[in-house]
GROMACS .gro file of C-alpha atoms in nm:
model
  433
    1UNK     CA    1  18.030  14.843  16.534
    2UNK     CA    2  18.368  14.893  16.750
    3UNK     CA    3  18.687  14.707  16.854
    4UNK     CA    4  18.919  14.700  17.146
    5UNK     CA    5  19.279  14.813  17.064
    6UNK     CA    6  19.489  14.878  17.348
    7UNK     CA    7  19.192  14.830  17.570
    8UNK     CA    8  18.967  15.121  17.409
    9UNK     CA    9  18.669  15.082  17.189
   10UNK     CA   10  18.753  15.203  16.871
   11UNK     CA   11  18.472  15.270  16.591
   12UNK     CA   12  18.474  15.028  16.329
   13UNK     CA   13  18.388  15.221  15.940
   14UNK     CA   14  18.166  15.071  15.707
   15UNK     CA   15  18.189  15.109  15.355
   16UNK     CA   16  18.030  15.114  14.995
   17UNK     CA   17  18.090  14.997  14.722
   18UNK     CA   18  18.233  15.318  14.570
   19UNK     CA   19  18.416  15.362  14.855
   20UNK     CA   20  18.604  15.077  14.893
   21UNK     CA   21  18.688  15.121  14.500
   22UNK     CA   22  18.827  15.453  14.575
   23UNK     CA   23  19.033  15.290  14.834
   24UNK     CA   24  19.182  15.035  14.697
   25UNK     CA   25  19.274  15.233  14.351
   26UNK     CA   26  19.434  15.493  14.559
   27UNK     CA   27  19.644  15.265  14.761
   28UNK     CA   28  19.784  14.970  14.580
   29UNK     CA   29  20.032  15.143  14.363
   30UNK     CA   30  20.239  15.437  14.519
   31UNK     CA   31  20.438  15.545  14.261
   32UNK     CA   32  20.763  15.799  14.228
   33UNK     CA   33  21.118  15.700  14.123
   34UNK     CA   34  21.230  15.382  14.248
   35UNK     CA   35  21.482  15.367  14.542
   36UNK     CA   36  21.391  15.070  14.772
   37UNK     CA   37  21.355  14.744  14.804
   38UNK     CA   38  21.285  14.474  15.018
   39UNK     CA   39  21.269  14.119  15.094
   40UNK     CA   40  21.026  13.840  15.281
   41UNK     CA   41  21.255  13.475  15.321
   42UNK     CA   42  21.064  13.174  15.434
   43UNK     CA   43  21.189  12.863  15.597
   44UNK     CA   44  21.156  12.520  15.638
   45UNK     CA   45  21.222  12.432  15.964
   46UNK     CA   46  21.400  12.093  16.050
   47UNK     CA   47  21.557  11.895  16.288
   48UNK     CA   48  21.922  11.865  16.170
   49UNK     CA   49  21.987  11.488  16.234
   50UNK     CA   50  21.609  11.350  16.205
   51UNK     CA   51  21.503  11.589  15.853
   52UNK     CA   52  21.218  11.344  15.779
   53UNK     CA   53  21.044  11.335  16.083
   54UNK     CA   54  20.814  11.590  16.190
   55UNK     CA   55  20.926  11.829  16.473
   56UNK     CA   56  20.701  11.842  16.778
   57UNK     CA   57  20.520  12.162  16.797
   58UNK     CA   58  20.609  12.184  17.156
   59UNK     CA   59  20.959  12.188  17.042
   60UNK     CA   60  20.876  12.482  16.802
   61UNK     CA   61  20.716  12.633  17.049
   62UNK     CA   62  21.020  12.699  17.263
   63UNK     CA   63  21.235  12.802  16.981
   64UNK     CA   64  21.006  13.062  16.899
   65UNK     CA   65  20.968  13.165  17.206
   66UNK     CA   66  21.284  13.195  17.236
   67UNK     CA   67  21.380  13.433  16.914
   68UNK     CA   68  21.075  13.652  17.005
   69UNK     CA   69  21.340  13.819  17.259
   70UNK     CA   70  21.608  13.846  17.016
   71UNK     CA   71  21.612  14.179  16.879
   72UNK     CA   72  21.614  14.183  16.472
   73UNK     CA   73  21.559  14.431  16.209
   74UNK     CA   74  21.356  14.197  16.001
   75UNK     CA   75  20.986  14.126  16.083
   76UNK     CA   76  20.979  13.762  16.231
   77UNK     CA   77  20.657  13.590  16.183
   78UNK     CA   78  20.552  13.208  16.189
   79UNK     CA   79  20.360  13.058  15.919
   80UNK     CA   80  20.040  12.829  15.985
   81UNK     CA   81  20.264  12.504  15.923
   82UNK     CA   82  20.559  12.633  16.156
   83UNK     CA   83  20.772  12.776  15.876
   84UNK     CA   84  20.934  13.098  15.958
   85UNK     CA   85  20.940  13.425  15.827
   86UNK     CA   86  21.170  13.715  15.799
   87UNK     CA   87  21.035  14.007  15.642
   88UNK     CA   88  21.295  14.294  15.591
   89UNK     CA   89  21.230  14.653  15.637
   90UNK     CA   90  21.264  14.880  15.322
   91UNK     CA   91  21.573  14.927  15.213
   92UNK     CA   92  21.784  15.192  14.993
   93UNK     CA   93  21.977  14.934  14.839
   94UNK     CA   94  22.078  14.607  14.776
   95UNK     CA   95  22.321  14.613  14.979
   96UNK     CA   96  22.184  14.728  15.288
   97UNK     CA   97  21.898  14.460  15.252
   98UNK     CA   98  22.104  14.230  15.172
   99UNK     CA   99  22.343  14.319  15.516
  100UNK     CA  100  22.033  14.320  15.722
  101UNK     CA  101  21.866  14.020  15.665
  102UNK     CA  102  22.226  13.808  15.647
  103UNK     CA  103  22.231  13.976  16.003
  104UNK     CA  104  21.948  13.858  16.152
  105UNK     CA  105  21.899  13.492  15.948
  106UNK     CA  106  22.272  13.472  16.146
  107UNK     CA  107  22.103  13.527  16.476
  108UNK     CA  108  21.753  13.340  16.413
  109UNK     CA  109  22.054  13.040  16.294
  110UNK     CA  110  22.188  13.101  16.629
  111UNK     CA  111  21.927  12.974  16.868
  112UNK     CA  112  21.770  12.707  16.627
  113UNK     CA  113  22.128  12.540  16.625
  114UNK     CA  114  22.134  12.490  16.986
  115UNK     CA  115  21.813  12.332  16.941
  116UNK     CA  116  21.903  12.114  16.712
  117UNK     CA  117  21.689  12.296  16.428
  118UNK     CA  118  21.765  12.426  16.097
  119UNK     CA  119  21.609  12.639  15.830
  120UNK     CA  120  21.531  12.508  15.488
  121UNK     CA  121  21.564  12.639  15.179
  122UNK     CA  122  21.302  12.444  14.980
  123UNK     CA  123  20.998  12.558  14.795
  124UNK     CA  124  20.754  12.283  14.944
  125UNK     CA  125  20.842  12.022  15.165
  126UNK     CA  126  20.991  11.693  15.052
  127UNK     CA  127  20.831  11.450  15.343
  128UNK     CA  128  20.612  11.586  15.544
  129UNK     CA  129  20.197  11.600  15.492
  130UNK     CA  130  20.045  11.938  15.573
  131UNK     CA  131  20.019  11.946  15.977
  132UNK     CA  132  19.882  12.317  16.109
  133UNK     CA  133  20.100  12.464  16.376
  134UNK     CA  134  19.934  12.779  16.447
  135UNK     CA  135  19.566  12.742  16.561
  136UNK     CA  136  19.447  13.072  16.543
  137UNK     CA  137  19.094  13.193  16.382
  138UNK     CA  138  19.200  13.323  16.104
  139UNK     CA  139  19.407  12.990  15.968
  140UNK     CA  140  19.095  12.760  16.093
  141UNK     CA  141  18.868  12.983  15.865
  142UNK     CA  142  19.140  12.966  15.578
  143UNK     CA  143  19.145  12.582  15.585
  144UNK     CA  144  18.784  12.544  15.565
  145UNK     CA  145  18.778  12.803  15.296
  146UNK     CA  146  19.089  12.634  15.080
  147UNK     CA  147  18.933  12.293  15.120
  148UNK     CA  148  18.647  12.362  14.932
  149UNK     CA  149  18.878  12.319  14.591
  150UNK     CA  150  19.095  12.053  14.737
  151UNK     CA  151  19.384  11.951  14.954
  152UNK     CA  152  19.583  12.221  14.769
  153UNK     CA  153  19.530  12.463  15.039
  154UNK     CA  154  19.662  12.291  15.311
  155UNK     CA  155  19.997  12.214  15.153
  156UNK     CA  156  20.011  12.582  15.050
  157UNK     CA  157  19.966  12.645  15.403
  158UNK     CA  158  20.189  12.444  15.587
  159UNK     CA  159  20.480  12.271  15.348
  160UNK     CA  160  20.590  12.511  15.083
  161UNK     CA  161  20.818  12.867  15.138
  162UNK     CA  162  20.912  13.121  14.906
  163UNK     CA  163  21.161  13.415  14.874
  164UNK     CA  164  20.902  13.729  14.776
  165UNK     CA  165  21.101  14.065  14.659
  166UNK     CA  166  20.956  14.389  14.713
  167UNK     CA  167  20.992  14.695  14.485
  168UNK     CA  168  20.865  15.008  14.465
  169UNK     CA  169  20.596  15.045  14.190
  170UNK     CA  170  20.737  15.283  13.991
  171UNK     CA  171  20.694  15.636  13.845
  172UNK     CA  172  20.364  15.761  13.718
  173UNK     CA  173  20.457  15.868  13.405
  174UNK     CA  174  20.517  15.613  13.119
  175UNK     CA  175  20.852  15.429  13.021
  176UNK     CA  176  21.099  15.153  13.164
  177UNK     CA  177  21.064  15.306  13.525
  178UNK     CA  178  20.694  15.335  13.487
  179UNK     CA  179  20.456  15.145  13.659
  180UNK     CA  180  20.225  14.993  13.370
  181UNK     CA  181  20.565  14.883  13.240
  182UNK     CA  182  20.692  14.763  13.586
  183UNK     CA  183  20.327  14.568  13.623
  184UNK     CA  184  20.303  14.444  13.290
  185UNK     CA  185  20.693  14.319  13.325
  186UNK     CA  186  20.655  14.193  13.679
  187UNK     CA  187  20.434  13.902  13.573
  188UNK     CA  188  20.628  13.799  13.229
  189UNK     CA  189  20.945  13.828  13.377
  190UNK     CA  190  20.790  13.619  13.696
  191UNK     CA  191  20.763  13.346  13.451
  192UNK     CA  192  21.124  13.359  13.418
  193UNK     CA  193  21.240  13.399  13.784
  194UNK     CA  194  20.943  13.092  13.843
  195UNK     CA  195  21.152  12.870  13.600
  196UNK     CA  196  21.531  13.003  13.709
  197UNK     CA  197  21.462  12.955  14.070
  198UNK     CA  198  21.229  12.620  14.082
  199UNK     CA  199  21.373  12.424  14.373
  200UNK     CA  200  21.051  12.205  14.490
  201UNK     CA  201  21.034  11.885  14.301
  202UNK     CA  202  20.911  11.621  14.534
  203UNK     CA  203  20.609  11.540  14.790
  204UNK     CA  204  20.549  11.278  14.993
  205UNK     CA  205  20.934  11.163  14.884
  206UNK     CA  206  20.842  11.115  14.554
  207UNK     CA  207  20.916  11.369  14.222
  208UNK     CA  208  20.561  11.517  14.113
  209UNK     CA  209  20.639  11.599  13.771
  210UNK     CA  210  20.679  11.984  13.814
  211UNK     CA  211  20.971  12.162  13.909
  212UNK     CA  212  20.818  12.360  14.144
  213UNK     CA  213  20.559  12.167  14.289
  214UNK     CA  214  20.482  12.495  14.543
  215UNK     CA  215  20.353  12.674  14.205
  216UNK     CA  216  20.148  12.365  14.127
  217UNK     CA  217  19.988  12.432  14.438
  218UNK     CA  218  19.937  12.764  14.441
  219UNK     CA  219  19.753  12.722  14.055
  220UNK     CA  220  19.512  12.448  14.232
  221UNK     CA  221  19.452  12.631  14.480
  222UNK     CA  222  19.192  12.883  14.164
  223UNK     CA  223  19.213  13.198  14.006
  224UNK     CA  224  18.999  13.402  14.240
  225UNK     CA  225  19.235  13.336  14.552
  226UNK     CA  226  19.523  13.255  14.385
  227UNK     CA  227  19.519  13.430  14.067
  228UNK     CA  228  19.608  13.766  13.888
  229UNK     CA  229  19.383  14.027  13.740
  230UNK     CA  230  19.400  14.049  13.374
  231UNK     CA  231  19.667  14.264  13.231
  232UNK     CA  232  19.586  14.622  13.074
  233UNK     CA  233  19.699  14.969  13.042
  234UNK     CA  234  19.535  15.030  13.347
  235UNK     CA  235  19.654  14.863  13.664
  236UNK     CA  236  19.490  15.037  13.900
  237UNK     CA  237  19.175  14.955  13.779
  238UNK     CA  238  19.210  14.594  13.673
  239UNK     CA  239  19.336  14.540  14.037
  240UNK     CA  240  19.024  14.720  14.228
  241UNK     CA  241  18.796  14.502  13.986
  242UNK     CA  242  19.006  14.194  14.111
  243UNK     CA  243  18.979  14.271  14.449
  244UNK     CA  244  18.631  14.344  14.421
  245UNK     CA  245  18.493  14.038  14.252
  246UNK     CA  246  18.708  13.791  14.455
  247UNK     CA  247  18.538  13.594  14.689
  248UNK     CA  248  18.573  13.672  15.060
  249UNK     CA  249  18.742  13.449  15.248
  250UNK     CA  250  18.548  13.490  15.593
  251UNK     CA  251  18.357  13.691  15.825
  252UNK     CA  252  18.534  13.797  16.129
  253UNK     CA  253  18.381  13.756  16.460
  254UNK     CA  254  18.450  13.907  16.787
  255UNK     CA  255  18.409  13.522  16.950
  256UNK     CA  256  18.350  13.195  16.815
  257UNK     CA  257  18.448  13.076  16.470
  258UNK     CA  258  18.442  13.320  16.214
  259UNK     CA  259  18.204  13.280  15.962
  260UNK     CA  260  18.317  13.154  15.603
  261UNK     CA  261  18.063  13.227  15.331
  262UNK     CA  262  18.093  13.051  15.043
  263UNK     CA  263  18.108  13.212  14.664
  264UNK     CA  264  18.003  13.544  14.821
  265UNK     CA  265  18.272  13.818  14.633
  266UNK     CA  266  18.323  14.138  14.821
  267UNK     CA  267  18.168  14.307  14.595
  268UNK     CA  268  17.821  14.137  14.656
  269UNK     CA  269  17.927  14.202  14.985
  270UNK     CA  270  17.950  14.554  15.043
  271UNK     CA  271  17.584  14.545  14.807
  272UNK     CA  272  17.425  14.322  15.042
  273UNK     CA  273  17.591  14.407  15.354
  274UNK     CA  274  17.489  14.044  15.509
  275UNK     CA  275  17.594  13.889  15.751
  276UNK     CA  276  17.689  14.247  15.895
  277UNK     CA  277  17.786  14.569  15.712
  278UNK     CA  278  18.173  14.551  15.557
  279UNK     CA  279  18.391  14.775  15.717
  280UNK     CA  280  18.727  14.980  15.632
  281UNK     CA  281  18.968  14.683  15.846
  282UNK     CA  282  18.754  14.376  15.631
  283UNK     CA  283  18.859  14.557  15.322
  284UNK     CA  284  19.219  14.582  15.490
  285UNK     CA  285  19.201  14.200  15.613
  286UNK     CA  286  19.030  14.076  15.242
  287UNK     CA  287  19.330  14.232  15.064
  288UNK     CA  288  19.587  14.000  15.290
  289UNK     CA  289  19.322  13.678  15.159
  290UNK     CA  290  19.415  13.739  14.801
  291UNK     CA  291  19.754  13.577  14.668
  292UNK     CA  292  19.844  13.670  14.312
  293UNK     CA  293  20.210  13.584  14.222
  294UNK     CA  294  20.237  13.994  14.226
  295UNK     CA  295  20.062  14.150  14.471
  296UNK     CA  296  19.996  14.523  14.491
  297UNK     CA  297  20.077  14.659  14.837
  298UNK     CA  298  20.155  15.027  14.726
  299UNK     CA  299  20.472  14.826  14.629
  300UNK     CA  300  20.491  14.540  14.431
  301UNK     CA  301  20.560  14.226  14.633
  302UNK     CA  302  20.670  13.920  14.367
  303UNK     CA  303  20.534  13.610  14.522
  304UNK     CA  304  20.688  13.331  14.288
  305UNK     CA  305  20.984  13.249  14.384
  306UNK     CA  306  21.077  12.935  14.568
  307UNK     CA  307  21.254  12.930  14.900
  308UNK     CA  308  21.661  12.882  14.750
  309UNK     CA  309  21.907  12.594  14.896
  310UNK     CA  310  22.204  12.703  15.118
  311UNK     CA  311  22.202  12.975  15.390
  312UNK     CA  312  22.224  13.244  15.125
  313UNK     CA  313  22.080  13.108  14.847
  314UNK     CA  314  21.819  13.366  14.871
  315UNK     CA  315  22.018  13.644  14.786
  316UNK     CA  316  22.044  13.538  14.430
  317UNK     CA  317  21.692  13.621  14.324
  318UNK     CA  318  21.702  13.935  14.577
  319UNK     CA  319  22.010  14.079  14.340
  320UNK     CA  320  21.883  13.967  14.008
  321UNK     CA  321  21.537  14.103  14.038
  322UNK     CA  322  21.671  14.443  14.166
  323UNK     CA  323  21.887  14.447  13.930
  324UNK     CA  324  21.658  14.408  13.616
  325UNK     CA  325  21.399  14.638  13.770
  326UNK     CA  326  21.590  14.936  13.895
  327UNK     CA  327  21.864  14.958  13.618
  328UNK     CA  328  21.718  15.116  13.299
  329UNK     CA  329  21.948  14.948  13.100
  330UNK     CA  330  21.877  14.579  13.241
  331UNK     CA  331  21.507  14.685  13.225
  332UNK     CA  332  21.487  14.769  12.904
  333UNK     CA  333  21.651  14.418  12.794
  334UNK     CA  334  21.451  14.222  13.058
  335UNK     CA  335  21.158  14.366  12.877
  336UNK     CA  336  21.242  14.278  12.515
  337UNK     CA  337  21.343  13.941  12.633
  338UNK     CA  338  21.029  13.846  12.775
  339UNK     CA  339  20.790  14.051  12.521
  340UNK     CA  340  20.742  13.720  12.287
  341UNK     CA  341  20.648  13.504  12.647
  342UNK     CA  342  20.342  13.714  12.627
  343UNK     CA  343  20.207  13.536  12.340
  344UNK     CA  344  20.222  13.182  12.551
  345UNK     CA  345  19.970  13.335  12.797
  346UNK     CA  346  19.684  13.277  12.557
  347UNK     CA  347  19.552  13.629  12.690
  348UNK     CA  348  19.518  13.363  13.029
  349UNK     CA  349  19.586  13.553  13.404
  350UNK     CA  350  19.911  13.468  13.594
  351UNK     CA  351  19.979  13.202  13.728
  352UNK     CA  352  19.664  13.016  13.534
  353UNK     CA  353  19.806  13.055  13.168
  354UNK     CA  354  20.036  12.804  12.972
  355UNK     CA  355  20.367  13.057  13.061
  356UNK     CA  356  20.350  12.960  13.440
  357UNK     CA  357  20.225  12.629  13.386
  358UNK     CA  358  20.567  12.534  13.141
  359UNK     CA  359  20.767  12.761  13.366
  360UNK     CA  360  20.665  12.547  13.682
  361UNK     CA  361  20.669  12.196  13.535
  362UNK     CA  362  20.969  12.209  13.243
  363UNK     CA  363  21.104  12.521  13.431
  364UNK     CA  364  21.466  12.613  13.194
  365UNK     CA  365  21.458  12.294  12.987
  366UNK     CA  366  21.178  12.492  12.860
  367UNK     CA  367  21.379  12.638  12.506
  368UNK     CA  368  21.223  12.969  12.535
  369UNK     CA  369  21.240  12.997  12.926
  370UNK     CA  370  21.590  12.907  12.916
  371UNK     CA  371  21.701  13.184  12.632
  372UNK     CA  372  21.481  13.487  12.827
  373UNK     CA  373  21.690  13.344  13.133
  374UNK     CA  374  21.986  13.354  12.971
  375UNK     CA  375  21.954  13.744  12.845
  376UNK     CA  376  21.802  13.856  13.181
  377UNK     CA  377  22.064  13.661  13.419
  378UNK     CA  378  22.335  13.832  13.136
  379UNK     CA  379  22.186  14.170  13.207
  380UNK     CA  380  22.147  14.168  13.574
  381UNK     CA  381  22.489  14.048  13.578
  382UNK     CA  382  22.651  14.359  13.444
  383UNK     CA  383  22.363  14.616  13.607
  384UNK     CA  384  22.464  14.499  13.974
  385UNK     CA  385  22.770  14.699  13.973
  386UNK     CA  386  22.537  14.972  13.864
  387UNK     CA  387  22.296  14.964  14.148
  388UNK     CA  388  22.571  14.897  14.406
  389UNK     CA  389  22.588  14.536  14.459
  390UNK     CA  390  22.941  14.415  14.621
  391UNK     CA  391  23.154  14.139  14.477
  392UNK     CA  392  23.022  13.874  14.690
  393UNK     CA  393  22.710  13.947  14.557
  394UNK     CA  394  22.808  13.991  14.176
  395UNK     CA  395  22.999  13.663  14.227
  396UNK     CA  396  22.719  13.473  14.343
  397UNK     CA  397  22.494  13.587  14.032
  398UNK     CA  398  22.701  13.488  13.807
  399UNK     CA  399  22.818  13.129  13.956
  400UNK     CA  400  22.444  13.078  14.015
  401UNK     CA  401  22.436  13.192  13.554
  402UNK     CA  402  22.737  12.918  13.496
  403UNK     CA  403  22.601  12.667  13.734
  404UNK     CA  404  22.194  12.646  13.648
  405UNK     CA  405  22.086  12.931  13.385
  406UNK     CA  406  22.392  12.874  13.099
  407UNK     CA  407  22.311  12.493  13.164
  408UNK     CA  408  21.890  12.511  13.154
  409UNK     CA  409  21.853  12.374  13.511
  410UNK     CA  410  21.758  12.518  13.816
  411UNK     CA  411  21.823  12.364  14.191
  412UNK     CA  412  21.490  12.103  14.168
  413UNK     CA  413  21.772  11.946  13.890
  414UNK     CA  414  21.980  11.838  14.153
  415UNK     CA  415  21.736  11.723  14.410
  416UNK     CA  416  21.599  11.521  14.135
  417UNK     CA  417  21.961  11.333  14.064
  418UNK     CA  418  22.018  11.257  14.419
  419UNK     CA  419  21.846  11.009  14.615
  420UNK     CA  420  21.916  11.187  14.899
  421UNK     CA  421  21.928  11.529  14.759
  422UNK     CA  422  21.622  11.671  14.958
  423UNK     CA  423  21.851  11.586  15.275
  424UNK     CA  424  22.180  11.766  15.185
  425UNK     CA  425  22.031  11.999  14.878
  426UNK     CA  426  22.287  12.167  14.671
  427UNK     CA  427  22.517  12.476  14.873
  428UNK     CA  428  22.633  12.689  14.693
  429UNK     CA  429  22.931  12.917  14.790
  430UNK     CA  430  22.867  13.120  15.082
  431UNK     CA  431  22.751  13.521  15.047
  432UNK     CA  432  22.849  13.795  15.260
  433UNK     CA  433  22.761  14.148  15.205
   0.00000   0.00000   0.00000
């Protein structure tokens, strides 16, 4: 088998079983000290005097033609509904991430507003039903795959956005820097961020009864797409077991439709090797399928966040993670905090256990939630100057404490008090690096 990159014929590897465990142990945690960190932002995009309404995609099309010649630092990517994406690079600190994206999300502002456009920081869309953008392959083969549990998928696809932090993994041997620790404390403290940062309360203009209604869908959506692997001592191999026994989301083709099997794991996959042999890029591709609230990627990537009101209302959840994984201090507290969440798992896999589901529907009126918030907003608050963070930043953490965490609400509060809160949204003071 072969493929055409840059117009040669490059050899496509298939693989085993054993090989593809070998693989995928080796490279989804790449651990030494931490030092960097990143960020992915997604947006909402809408038209600033006519939020409701659904923008043409011929409009979007021109915008985004458009920013493809502006030159960024950030990866800029559209998402199947016509969201956008910036995707930093890795960073050595907070504050360079934080300078960098501010940077660009100033530019991408730039040419929207001349449009008429603006990007929106909300977790799932208020008005609009799920309407694809992007017609491209790989999304038709996703929708036919997601529809098989629902309607879920679609709205996953197209109306919701998320701010995802990136950290390094950690060190190999054990302790608060350690990755087991980091692992284990990336999905119990993801409870917590889940609950802090909800800010997606409404579909179809009407409250749902969750907080974050983008969780809700992501937890319809099932455990083997959307869920975690169980949580042990040994991350490495509970993740290559995951990846192995989920089910594969298609078949690519070099023309036509790609095929999309149904219940057929990759596993069973590389054993039967129908409809063709797996190879080395399927592997690569079937680990991009998979959408755990913490994903793996040599790096951890924490995927349950929702997209934050106001132009830098992301930055919050940037600082406050950093903080509370890179400081051994805030760690260590973070991790004490959380410890007794554990219990409301039931033994259950992110986001599929009681935790998530309280942290997305109650989110800090939650009495537990809100205390673990409390302690871990407290301790990221005084690690920031540790790690670097600048005033602005420090500032914003701890209005963001006073305004939502000391008070056990969280931004879907205040769409959910104001008829018309989905079209203003609450803006918070502005933050600059």
């Amino acid at each position: 088998m072969s493929e055409a990159v840059g117009g040669c014929i490059q050899p496509r590897t298939t693989v085993t079983e054993a090989e593809v465990e070998a693989l995928v142990h080796g490279i989804c945690f790449k651990t030494g000290p931490p030092r960097r960190l990143g960020v992915e932002v997604e947006w909402l995009v809408h038209d600033t005097h006519a939020p409701r309404l659904p923008v043409a995609p011929e409009r979007l099309e021109a915008v985004y033609a458009a920013l493809r010649t502006v030159p960024l630092r950030s990866a800029l990517t559209v998402e199947p509904g016509g969201q956008l994406e910036l995707s930093s690079l890795p960073a050595a600190s907070l504050t360079e991430c934080v300078g960098a994206v501010s940077a660009d999300l100033d530019a991408v502002r730039a040419v929207l507003r001349d449009d008429g456009l603006a990007l929106v920081g909300l977790g799932h869309d208020p008005w609009q039903a799920p309407r694809r953008f992007l017609r491209q392959p790989r999304y038709d083969a996703m929708e036919t795959c997601l529809d098989r549990t629902g309607p879920a998928g679609r709205f996953m696809m197209c109306t919701s956005a998320s701010v995802q932090v990136c950290l390094d993994a950690g060190q190999e041997e054990p302790g608060p820097l350690g990755h087991v620790r980091r692992w284990w404390l990336a999905h119990h403290l993801g409870a917590v961020l889940l609950a802090a940062f909800a800010n997606s309360p409404l579909a179809g203009d009407r409250p749902t009864g969750w907080r974050s209604t983008r969780q809700l869908r992501w937890t319809q959506i099932g455990t083997g797409r959307a869920g975690g692997p169980a949580l042990d001592s040994d991350p490495r191999g509970a993740w290559t077991r995951h990846v192995l026994d989920a089910p594969v989301m298609c078949v690519r083709r070099d023309g036509g439709p790609w095929d999309v099997p149904e219940g057929m794991t990759f596993r069973e996959w590389t054993r039967n090797r129908t409809p063709r042999a797996p190879t080395r890029e399927d592997l690569d591709y079937h680990l991009t399928t998979l959408f755990p609230p913490v994903r793996p990627r040599g790096h951890l990537e924490l995927r349950m966040i929702d997209a934050q009101p106001g132009d830098d209302g992301w930055i919050v959840p940037l600082a406050v993670t950093a903080a509370l994984f890179d400081d051994p201090e805030a760690t260590e507290t973070a991790y004490r905090s959380v410890k007794p969440l554990a219990e409301r798992t039931l033994g259950l896999r992110a986001p599929h256990n009681p935790l998530y589901q309280d942290a997305a529907r109650l989110a800090l009126t939650d009495p537990e939630l809100r205390e673990a918030a409390v302690t871990c907003f407290t301790a990221a608050l005084g690690a920031l100057p540790r790690v670097g963070a600048t005033p602005a930043v420090t500032d914003a953490v701890a209005g963001y404490l006073d305004r939502y965490v000391l008070r056990g609400r969280c931004p879907a509060d205040d769409l959910l008090e104001m008829p018309d809160g989905a079209s203003r949204g609450p803006h918070g003071r502005e933050i600059r690096p």
